[in-house]
XYZ file of C-alpha atoms in Angstrom:
663
model
C 87.372 81.097 107.304
C 90.221 81.374 104.832
C 93.713 82.637 105.535
C 93.170 86.095 104.039
C 90.122 86.726 106.202
C 91.937 85.629 109.331
C 94.879 87.880 108.545
C 92.510 90.848 108.226
C 91.154 90.134 111.670
C 94.683 90.130 113.074
C 95.160 93.742 112.039
C 93.010 94.973 114.919
C 93.444 92.220 117.501
C 95.576 92.083 120.648
C 97.940 89.288 121.397
C 96.973 87.212 124.388
C 98.812 84.524 126.352
C 97.898 80.914 125.624
C 97.873 78.516 128.567
C 100.313 75.678 128.229
C 98.769 72.293 127.744
C 95.485 71.051 126.399
C 92.708 73.673 126.622
C 89.586 72.858 128.561
C 86.011 73.074 127.282
C 85.609 76.430 129.039
C 88.692 77.776 127.301
C 87.453 76.584 123.890
C 84.040 78.169 124.487
C 85.653 81.431 125.594
C 87.916 81.391 122.538
C 84.953 80.852 120.227
C 83.036 83.677 121.885
C 86.058 85.998 121.620
C 86.432 85.099 117.961
C 82.798 85.955 117.183
C 83.061 89.255 119.076
C 86.275 90.141 117.257
C 84.723 89.345 113.876
C 81.668 91.468 114.648
C 83.669 94.477 115.799
C 86.046 94.127 112.879
C 83.139 94.195 110.448
C 81.853 97.350 112.112
C 85.309 98.909 111.838
C 85.675 97.959 108.163
C 82.202 99.249 107.382
C 82.846 102.537 109.175
C 86.258 102.951 107.559
C 84.785 102.279 104.130
C 82.157 104.934 104.774
C 84.920 107.396 105.727
C 86.775 106.701 102.501
C 83.539 107.188 100.598
C 82.854 110.533 102.308
C 86.376 111.807 101.677
C 86.396 110.695 98.051
C 82.911 112.155 97.550
C 84.069 115.572 98.751
C 87.246 115.502 96.643
C 85.418 114.367 93.522
C 82.720 116.981 93.984
C 85.334 119.716 94.410
C 86.812 118.841 91.006
C 83.355 118.976 89.433
C 82.611 122.503 90.690
C 85.731 124.217 89.357
C 84.006 125.992 86.464
C 80.928 126.786 88.557
C 83.007 128.498 91.260
C 84.983 130.344 88.589
C 81.832 131.843 87.084
C 80.050 132.468 90.373
C 82.867 134.508 91.902
C 84.265 135.762 88.584
C 87.836 134.595 89.203
C 90.562 133.240 86.867
C 91.632 129.596 86.654
C 94.849 130.272 88.547
C 92.909 131.363 91.641
C 90.562 128.411 91.301
C 93.674 126.242 91.293
C 94.710 127.773 94.611
C 91.280 126.948 96.031
C 91.541 123.383 94.782
C 95.088 122.987 96.097
C 94.133 124.363 99.512
C 91.998 121.259 99.972
C 95.247 119.429 100.696
C 96.874 122.047 102.920
C 95.323 120.639 106.088
C 97.292 117.433 105.576
C 100.558 119.363 105.518
C 100.688 119.895 109.282
C 99.258 116.651 110.591
C 99.673 113.720 108.225
C 103.273 112.849 109.103
C 102.703 112.978 112.855
C 99.396 111.145 112.634
C 101.011 108.367 110.598
C 103.829 108.069 113.134
C 102.053 108.562 116.462
C 98.522 107.616 115.422
C 99.422 103.972 114.962
C 100.231 103.747 118.688
C 97.306 105.753 120.094
C 93.520 105.293 120.020
C 93.070 104.861 116.255
C 89.250 104.859 116.093
C 88.985 108.130 118.025
C 91.688 109.746 115.895
C 89.809 108.718 112.744
C 86.548 109.998 114.225
C 88.126 113.346 115.087
C 89.465 113.636 111.565
C 85.991 112.969 110.160
C 84.488 115.720 112.303
C 87.113 118.205 111.136
C 86.636 117.140 107.521
C 82.863 117.474 107.768
C 82.995 120.946 109.311
C 85.527 122.073 106.716
C 83.373 120.805 103.858
C 80.357 122.663 105.226
C 82.409 125.854 105.480
C 83.161 125.718 101.742
C 79.469 126.283 101.022
C 79.077 129.198 103.446
C 79.955 132.054 101.004
C 76.718 131.328 99.156
C 74.697 132.384 102.212
C 76.662 135.532 103.009
C 77.071 137.004 99.518
C 74.587 138.687 97.263
C 72.614 136.545 94.897
C 74.125 135.770 91.517
C 73.647 138.560 89.001
C 73.756 138.441 85.256
C 72.763 140.990 82.643
C 70.406 140.136 79.854
C 68.271 142.001 77.391
C 64.924 140.909 78.708
C 61.556 142.499 77.878
C 58.965 142.250 80.589
C 56.452 140.314 78.480
C 56.508 137.147 76.447
C 54.973 138.767 73.407
C 56.454 141.007 70.745
C 57.570 143.948 72.864
C 60.630 145.339 71.132
C 63.720 147.056 72.521
C 66.901 148.235 70.870
C 70.096 146.486 71.997
C 72.060 148.822 69.757
C 71.997 152.247 71.405
C 72.553 154.793 68.651
C 74.571 157.895 69.377
C 71.554 160.165 68.783
C 69.281 158.199 71.096
C 68.686 158.930 74.754
C 67.104 155.542 75.354
C 68.936 153.256 77.746
C 69.093 149.544 77.045
C 66.628 147.746 79.216
C 68.199 145.187 81.470
C 67.144 143.449 84.619
C 69.218 141.929 87.445
C 67.951 138.461 88.362
C 68.328 137.004 91.931
C 69.504 134.681 91.482
C 87.153 89.278 107.201
C 86.662 87.454 104.242
C 88.052 88.295 100.812
C 85.146 90.607 100.400
C 86.389 92.703 103.328
C 90.003 92.481 101.981
C 89.376 95.029 99.251
C 86.201 96.789 100.321
C 87.837 99.976 101.605
C 89.693 100.700 98.352
C 86.599 99.814 96.303
C 84.465 102.326 98.180
C 87.255 104.894 97.795
C 86.834 104.555 94.025
C 83.034 104.708 94.209
C 83.233 108.019 96.102
C 84.525 110.132 93.167
C 81.916 108.540 90.891
C 79.149 109.805 93.142
C 81.021 113.090 93.546
C 81.032 113.828 89.832
C 77.464 112.573 89.373
C 76.371 114.827 92.240
C 78.244 117.661 90.523
C 76.376 116.909 87.307
C 73.037 117.048 89.106
C 73.815 120.267 90.978
C 75.085 121.912 87.780
C 71.576 121.578 86.324
C 70.053 123.456 89.276
C 70.234 127.236 89.329
C 72.724 128.656 91.837
C 70.088 130.549 93.845
C 67.489 127.793 93.807
C 65.142 128.211 96.736
C 65.864 131.945 96.991
C 64.476 133.262 93.703
C 61.526 132.633 91.450
C 62.890 130.339 88.765
C 60.221 131.520 86.313
C 62.069 134.811 86.054
C 65.389 133.195 85.113
C 66.093 133.831 81.447
C 69.147 131.601 80.998
C 69.521 127.837 80.677
C 72.303 125.394 81.696
C 73.706 125.686 78.165
C 74.183 129.432 78.519
C 77.817 130.535 79.135
C 76.679 132.642 82.110
C 74.806 129.795 83.819
C 75.983 128.893 87.321
C 74.696 125.744 88.978
C 73.972 125.133 92.658
C 77.640 124.445 93.443
C 77.097 124.897 97.190
C 74.445 122.202 97.550
C 76.838 119.303 97.063
C 79.190 120.595 99.768
C 76.353 120.560 102.287
C 75.573 116.963 101.361
C 79.233 115.887 101.482
C 79.754 117.657 104.817
C 76.779 115.922 106.422
C 77.997 112.555 105.123
C 81.432 113.192 106.663
C 79.895 114.076 110.032
C 77.812 110.906 109.986
C 80.916 108.869 109.159
C 82.536 109.980 112.432
C 79.830 108.542 114.698
C 80.760 104.804 114.731
C 84.417 105.418 115.628
C 83.545 106.893 119.017
C 81.903 103.588 119.964
C 84.796 101.301 119.028
C 87.501 100.118 121.457
C 91.137 101.001 121.003
C 91.890 97.470 119.777
C 90.084 94.176 119.398
C 90.840 90.914 121.231
C 92.640 88.451 119.007
C 91.099 84.973 118.748
C 93.247 82.421 120.584
C 92.820 79.890 117.806
C 95.093 82.007 115.673
C 97.992 82.176 118.102
C 99.935 79.382 116.426
C 99.218 80.446 112.865
C 102.180 80.414 110.511
C 100.775 83.199 108.344
C 103.461 85.230 106.667
C 101.490 87.679 104.583
C 102.515 91.282 104.079
C 99.754 92.544 106.355
C 100.367 90.125 109.221
C 104.109 90.744 109.207
C 103.408 94.469 109.096
C 101.219 94.475 112.172
C 103.318 92.001 114.132
C 106.569 93.847 113.444
C 104.905 97.103 114.381
C 103.730 95.695 117.703
C 107.070 94.111 118.501
C 109.049 97.280 117.964
C 106.875 99.759 119.806
C 105.329 97.849 122.694
C 107.180 97.034 125.864
C 107.555 93.369 126.822
C 104.966 93.815 129.589
C 102.423 95.376 127.228
C 102.679 98.868 128.708
C 101.818 101.941 126.652
C 104.732 103.572 124.869
C 105.607 107.050 125.977
C 105.300 109.917 123.511
C 108.827 111.071 124.247
C 110.242 107.618 123.636
C 108.589 107.490 120.244
C 109.778 111.011 119.470
C 113.402 109.982 119.987
C 113.103 107.524 117.105
C 111.473 110.045 114.779
C 114.602 111.569 113.212
C 116.531 108.278 112.946
C 113.508 106.700 111.256
C 113.240 109.640 108.876
C 116.946 109.350 108.027
C 116.597 105.619 107.450
C 113.694 106.118 105.032
C 115.335 108.836 102.955
C 118.578 106.886 102.947
C 116.863 104.213 100.873
C 117.617 105.082 97.191
C 114.848 102.848 95.844
C 112.221 104.498 98.042
C 113.518 107.968 97.199
C 113.461 107.356 93.435
C 109.979 105.873 93.573
C 108.807 108.822 95.668
C 110.140 111.281 93.054
C 108.608 109.323 90.170
C 105.212 109.161 91.892
C 105.293 112.843 92.817
C 105.935 113.920 89.221
C 103.317 111.525 87.882
C 100.700 112.723 90.352
C 101.477 116.310 89.338
C 100.480 115.258 85.846
C 97.367 113.385 86.977
C 96.132 116.006 89.474
C 96.468 118.816 86.952
C 94.742 116.775 84.269
C 91.819 115.697 86.464
C 91.281 119.156 87.986
C 90.746 120.870 84.645
C 89.263 117.989 82.689
C 85.651 119.229 83.068
C 86.785 122.677 81.957
C 88.672 121.179 79.023
C 85.583 119.266 77.872
C 83.438 122.391 78.168
C 85.803 124.694 76.303
C 87.209 122.260 73.744
C 84.035 120.422 72.749
C 81.346 122.941 73.693
C 79.664 120.682 76.263
C 77.762 121.881 79.317
C 79.207 121.589 82.820
C 76.545 119.048 83.738
C 77.400 116.748 80.825
C 81.150 117.074 81.409
C 80.793 115.977 85.031
C 78.411 113.202 84.049
C 80.729 111.554 81.521
C 83.722 111.784 83.874
C 81.804 110.242 86.763
C 80.097 107.541 84.728
C 82.882 106.600 82.274
C 86.359 107.729 83.305
C 86.397 106.901 87.017
C 84.960 103.367 86.567
C 87.747 102.787 84.037
C 90.266 103.782 86.719
C 88.635 101.396 89.206
C 88.697 98.568 86.676
C 92.357 99.249 85.913
C 93.353 99.111 89.588
C 91.363 95.909 90.064
C 92.910 94.327 86.957
C 96.413 95.215 88.134
C 95.765 93.470 91.445
C 94.365 90.387 89.700
C 97.413 90.166 87.410
C 99.802 90.483 90.364
C 97.993 87.751 92.295
C 97.265 85.284 89.498
C 100.711 85.288 87.924
C 102.537 85.794 91.246
C 104.662 88.547 89.800
C 107.909 89.280 91.602
C 109.024 92.668 92.884
C 111.107 93.238 89.762
C 108.122 92.234 87.623
C 105.920 94.675 89.525
C 108.373 97.470 88.711
C 108.288 96.519 85.017
C 104.475 96.410 85.013
C 104.365 99.832 86.689
C 106.734 101.264 84.084
C 105.005 99.570 81.155
C 101.557 100.873 82.084
C 102.927 104.418 82.350
C 104.691 104.272 78.977
C 101.681 102.822 77.152
C 99.251 105.173 78.883
C 101.129 108.331 77.922
C 101.653 107.086 74.371
C 97.886 106.724 74.063
C 97.477 110.150 75.622
C 99.502 111.672 72.767
C 96.702 110.837 70.320
C 94.433 113.354 72.078
C 96.403 116.165 70.430
C 94.707 115.247 67.147
C 91.214 115.063 68.666
C 90.542 118.746 69.214
C 87.954 121.132 67.831
C 88.725 124.376 66.104
C 87.927 127.714 67.694
C 84.359 128.914 67.638
C 83.757 131.622 65.088
C 83.573 134.718 67.300
C 83.521 138.059 65.477
C 86.520 140.209 66.328
C 88.277 137.463 68.290
C 88.741 134.367 66.130
C 87.218 135.604 62.895
C 86.687 138.965 61.252
C 83.299 140.635 61.020
C 83.364 139.839 57.319
C 83.718 136.117 58.105
C 87.344 135.685 57.023
C 90.016 133.720 58.878
C 92.383 133.994 60.568
C 92.370 137.051 62.757
C 95.550 138.189 64.430
C 95.136 137.653 68.161
C 97.112 140.831 68.699
C 94.325 142.809 67.057
C 91.238 141.695 68.894
C 89.087 144.546 67.701
C 85.482 144.009 68.718
C 84.368 147.082 66.824
C 83.650 147.335 63.131
C 81.887 149.610 60.677
C 78.702 147.591 61.107
C 78.446 148.492 64.815
C 80.282 151.817 64.793
C 77.086 153.806 65.354
C 76.211 151.789 68.465
C 77.430 152.701 71.908
C 78.644 149.228 72.838
C 80.761 148.069 75.750
C 83.712 145.888 74.864
C 83.828 144.440 78.387
C 80.411 142.753 78.293
C 80.074 139.118 77.332
C 76.479 138.408 76.347
C 77.040 136.175 73.311
C 74.578 136.122 70.445
C 74.539 133.475 67.729
C 73.782 134.934 64.329
C 72.023 133.173 61.487
C 75.364 133.023 59.725
C 76.837 130.737 62.399
C 79.089 133.432 63.859
C 79.017 134.313 67.564
C 79.070 137.967 68.596
C 80.221 139.166 72.009
C 76.901 140.971 72.545
C 73.754 141.894 70.678
C 74.983 145.462 70.565
C 78.258 144.457 68.899
C 76.208 142.407 66.414
C 74.423 145.631 65.460
C 70.986 144.295 66.382
C 68.236 146.927 66.357
C 65.264 145.117 67.915
C 64.620 142.130 70.146
C 61.745 140.015 71.422
C 61.436 137.364 74.092
C 59.418 134.178 73.971
C 59.789 132.285 77.252
C 63.513 131.809 77.836
C 64.360 132.377 74.175
C 65.612 135.841 73.219
C 65.568 136.745 69.525
C 67.307 139.732 67.895
C 66.459 141.263 64.525
C 67.880 143.720 62.055
C 71.473 142.849 63.053
C 73.683 144.729 60.602
C 76.876 142.779 61.336
C 75.129 139.435 60.840
C 73.887 140.533 57.438
C 77.353 141.650 56.309
C 79.086 138.415 57.297
C 76.332 136.400 55.649
C 76.852 138.302 52.373
C 73.193 139.173 52.304
C 71.479 142.393 51.485
C 69.640 144.002 54.358
C 69.669 142.909 58.008
C 69.553 139.511 59.640
C 68.681 137.977 63.013
C 70.285 136.124 65.900
C 69.470 134.258 69.101
C 70.891 134.646 72.583
C 73.743 132.263 73.345
C 76.878 130.949 71.674
C 76.765 129.061 68.401
C 77.496 125.375 68.555
C 80.830 124.022 67.405
C 81.106 122.711 63.841
C 79.463 119.419 62.897
C 82.698 117.439 63.277
C 83.116 118.360 66.946
C 80.577 115.877 68.405
C 82.394 113.068 66.613
C 85.732 114.306 67.994
C 84.201 114.359 71.463
C 83.165 110.717 71.086
C 86.690 109.735 70.018
C 88.080 111.722 72.940
C 85.924 109.780 75.391
C 87.027 106.419 73.974
C 90.752 107.257 74.076
C 90.386 108.868 77.491
C 88.780 105.744 78.937
C 91.465 103.451 77.486
C 94.212 105.770 78.747
C 92.710 105.929 82.252
C 92.485 102.143 82.374
C 96.065 101.676 81.151
C 97.597 104.143 83.595
C 95.640 102.604 86.474
C 97.024 99.128 85.776
C 100.260 100.178 87.453
C 98.562 101.316 90.659
C 98.740 98.052 92.632
C 102.218 97.041 91.335
C 103.511 100.472 92.311
C 101.971 100.184 95.760
C 103.528 96.740 96.261
C 106.869 98.170 95.163
C 106.509 100.918 97.754
C 105.740 98.481 100.568
C 108.500 96.012 99.735
C 111.360 98.489 99.422
C 111.274 99.561 103.093
C 111.708 97.848 106.441
C 108.517 96.378 107.942
C 108.738 98.444 111.141
C 108.931 101.678 109.102
C 106.075 100.980 106.683
C 103.477 103.103 108.471
C 105.854 106.031 108.707
C 107.052 105.633 105.113
C 103.479 105.558 103.832
C 102.787 108.749 105.758
C 105.817 110.450 104.196
C 104.726 109.224 100.763
C 101.178 110.532 101.197
C 102.463 113.841 102.532
C 104.825 114.293 99.583
C 102.082 113.505 97.064
C 99.653 115.957 98.613
C 102.115 118.768 99.278
C 104.292 118.521 96.167
C 101.543 117.481 93.735
C 98.063 118.034 95.153
C 98.703 121.665 96.113
C 100.928 123.138 93.343
C 99.673 121.210 90.283
C 96.218 122.883 90.032
C 97.859 126.287 90.555
C 100.442 126.227 87.777
C 98.100 124.342 85.449
C 95.580 127.147 85.975
C 98.183 129.876 85.433
C 99.274 128.372 82.117
C 95.683 127.761 81.003
C 94.898 131.440 81.655
C 97.502 132.407 79.047
C 95.238 130.945 76.351
C 92.341 133.290 77.181
C 91.035 135.446 74.314
C 88.289 137.352 76.129
C 88.393 138.278 79.791
C 85.352 139.271 81.769
C 85.356 142.295 84.036
C 83.779 142.733 87.427
C 81.511 145.649 88.302
C 84.391 147.289 90.106
C 86.422 147.209 86.903
C 88.945 144.507 87.837
C 89.523 141.474 85.638
C 87.239 138.528 86.266
C 87.026 135.067 84.748
C 87.841 134.095 81.180
C 84.885 134.101 78.789
C 86.531 132.572 75.725
C 89.673 130.473 75.278
C 91.786 129.800 72.237
C 90.915 126.127 71.721
C 94.200 125.229 70.043
C 96.349 126.936 72.677
C 94.273 125.457 75.496
C 94.644 121.961 74.049
C 98.404 122.204 73.597
C 98.971 123.642 77.077
C 96.673 121.212 78.876
C 97.778 118.059 77.067
C 101.389 119.139 76.574
C 102.008 119.833 80.248
C 100.432 116.500 81.189
C 102.600 114.556 78.733
C 105.764 116.436 79.695
C 105.349 115.599 83.379
C 104.485 112.020 82.485
C 107.674 111.697 80.448
C 109.806 112.891 83.380
C 108.024 110.353 85.575
C 108.823 107.576 83.093
C 112.551 108.365 83.181
C 112.482 108.278 86.984
C 110.629 104.961 86.848
C 113.365 103.592 84.592
C 115.885 104.641 87.235
C 113.803 102.756 89.821
C 113.893 99.653 87.630
C 117.672 99.803 87.150
C 118.253 100.398 90.862
C 116.051 97.449 91.749
C 117.793 95.246 89.193
C 121.196 96.259 90.521
C 120.164 95.449 94.067
C 118.716 92.109 92.994
C 121.899 91.156 91.094
C 124.061 92.217 94.045
C 121.988 90.218 96.513
C 121.949 87.237 94.135
C 125.738 87.240 93.870
C 126.071 87.579 97.627
C 123.638 84.726 98.083
C 125.546 82.541 95.598
C 128.835 83.272 97.312
C 127.413 82.372 100.695
C 125.703 79.319 99.261
C 128.860 78.053 97.584
C 130.811 78.585 100.797
C 128.143 76.727 102.711
C 128.160 73.890 100.190
C 131.970 73.545 100.405
C 131.948 73.490 104.177
C 129.041 71.062 104.156
C 130.923 68.757 101.769
C 133.999 68.783 104.016
C 131.852 68.059 107.028
C 130.115 65.246 105.177
C 133.475 63.737 104.156
C 134.739 63.950 107.706
C 131.530 62.476 109.001
C 131.691 59.686 106.416
C 135.272 58.826 107.353
C 134.439 58.838 110.995
C 131.415 56.670 110.424
C 133.456 54.146 108.538
C 135.989 54.016 111.293
C 133.312 53.599 113.929
C 131.565 50.715 112.192
C 132.282 47.420 114.038
C 132.190 45.322 110.889
C 134.528 47.623 108.985
C 137.919 46.374 107.810
C 140.389 47.692 105.271
C 139.650 46.507 101.780
C 135.956 45.778 102.511
C 134.681 48.033 99.707
C 137.155 46.369 97.289
C 136.026 42.891 98.117
C 132.390 43.808 97.824
């Protein structure tokens, strides 16, 4: 067993007294048996803890993948979806600091198990609205046969005919990094699960899918967003089971009592035990620990290096949380991809790049034995390079879709003033159309119309899930053709250059994710080394709390509010209130989404530079102090040596004056 594996075992082992003198055969046998038992229980603990990390990361990753689905299902704006996403972190606000401080001294396995139960129940509750609300409704022009039955989407003023619509119901080195590895795998499965559920209709199992007239590519499609929460909740509940069977701590093998290990982890656990346990091994009182709470808090925030790093990380995570939350939405709106494909590429490409970056950063730190100052430079360098690469995404956007009355005129000319979003024109003036409906139709001319009525279509037929419209007056005008033209239900695809831009976006996004992740391990090492060993658990709790409260909660909210300002066409609920956005201005969306990310990243870089200078100043100060002490020690040592030499000469029996000269 190597040193790293043995140090891992020490994390959950008690100290025990070693008998003085040579151990007997019985003692050696008992020690070997204890060691095997400790290893077995430690493996169970590591396996269970890895499963917990997987369950938590699965739920968080899946939540990010369902943002657009929830927005469409409940017809809410991005700002409110951001509140829902941020509320995922609110539970940590009240407990994380106290759990990090008191939990390290109490029954850890049971505390973890209780947290898993709460997390599982909470995840299941997220899916509950699906079972208490009405089934998803969407309006479509849908004849009741698959033949050539014709209806008129355009209701003329002289007609009394109503448009036909239906409402569908819709211990070794392998164990040294296994927990963090599984924590990265969790979001991968979360986004892949989101991709799978996005292909399934929201009311699957409750309606006859043969009657559904829309496909996953349709802008009104809503996937089975609730299904993944049921799966993630059950996984979290299962993860809690092993912790109720584990002891409070594991017996430490006696063979390790005299180990001279001095790793970060062993010092961490030994210092923690020394400070908070009584000499007789009695349990610490809650009140005694509470007395040290405020002094410990003051000590942590009195550390300028820790405080600067905390600020830099908080700003950077604001940037990253906002970017990740709305990345599926950005891919959908900017490049015209479906929700299923957006989640798939993020889960299969982006997140593995993050995992590889974190792993590479750890390898670099270990192989080259980089110092604390070098870790700070690596952390800063990865951030600078990552955000410089991120700037190139500004040039990899797609132009707005050609939507009549919103981004292009009915005659096909550009641009259209966004202050005059007139959806009505002479070609549809005789039709009684609603400007609030969003039932896009793609004309033969490549222009999208907000509805078949606004396209001036006179007749329609359905063949399976395909709805065709004919005699569309507005389509014929924009196409510069005589007579009428036709269209098909759904939005037109982006121009031919957009798929290529999407490919470039994926490549740059992967490289950027990898580069930014390189600084993960160096930054974590910097965090651990800048605080006292006995305060590490508490400081990590404060750090996690700050990241979740100051970044995880507000970032999705204000990102969503700013993204909503780029909306060109809002949907309206049946009660008349504003719903979710149907169409965004691609250029404005891109500049807001990318610009806000880069701006926050730039602020984080300046704070990281301050961390580097502070660390350098402290290192120079300590080096000078060390040199001064060393020089003083050397001078005193020299004097002592001279005195000792003189004394020795005088004490030598064969010494006489002039001996050295004669020799």
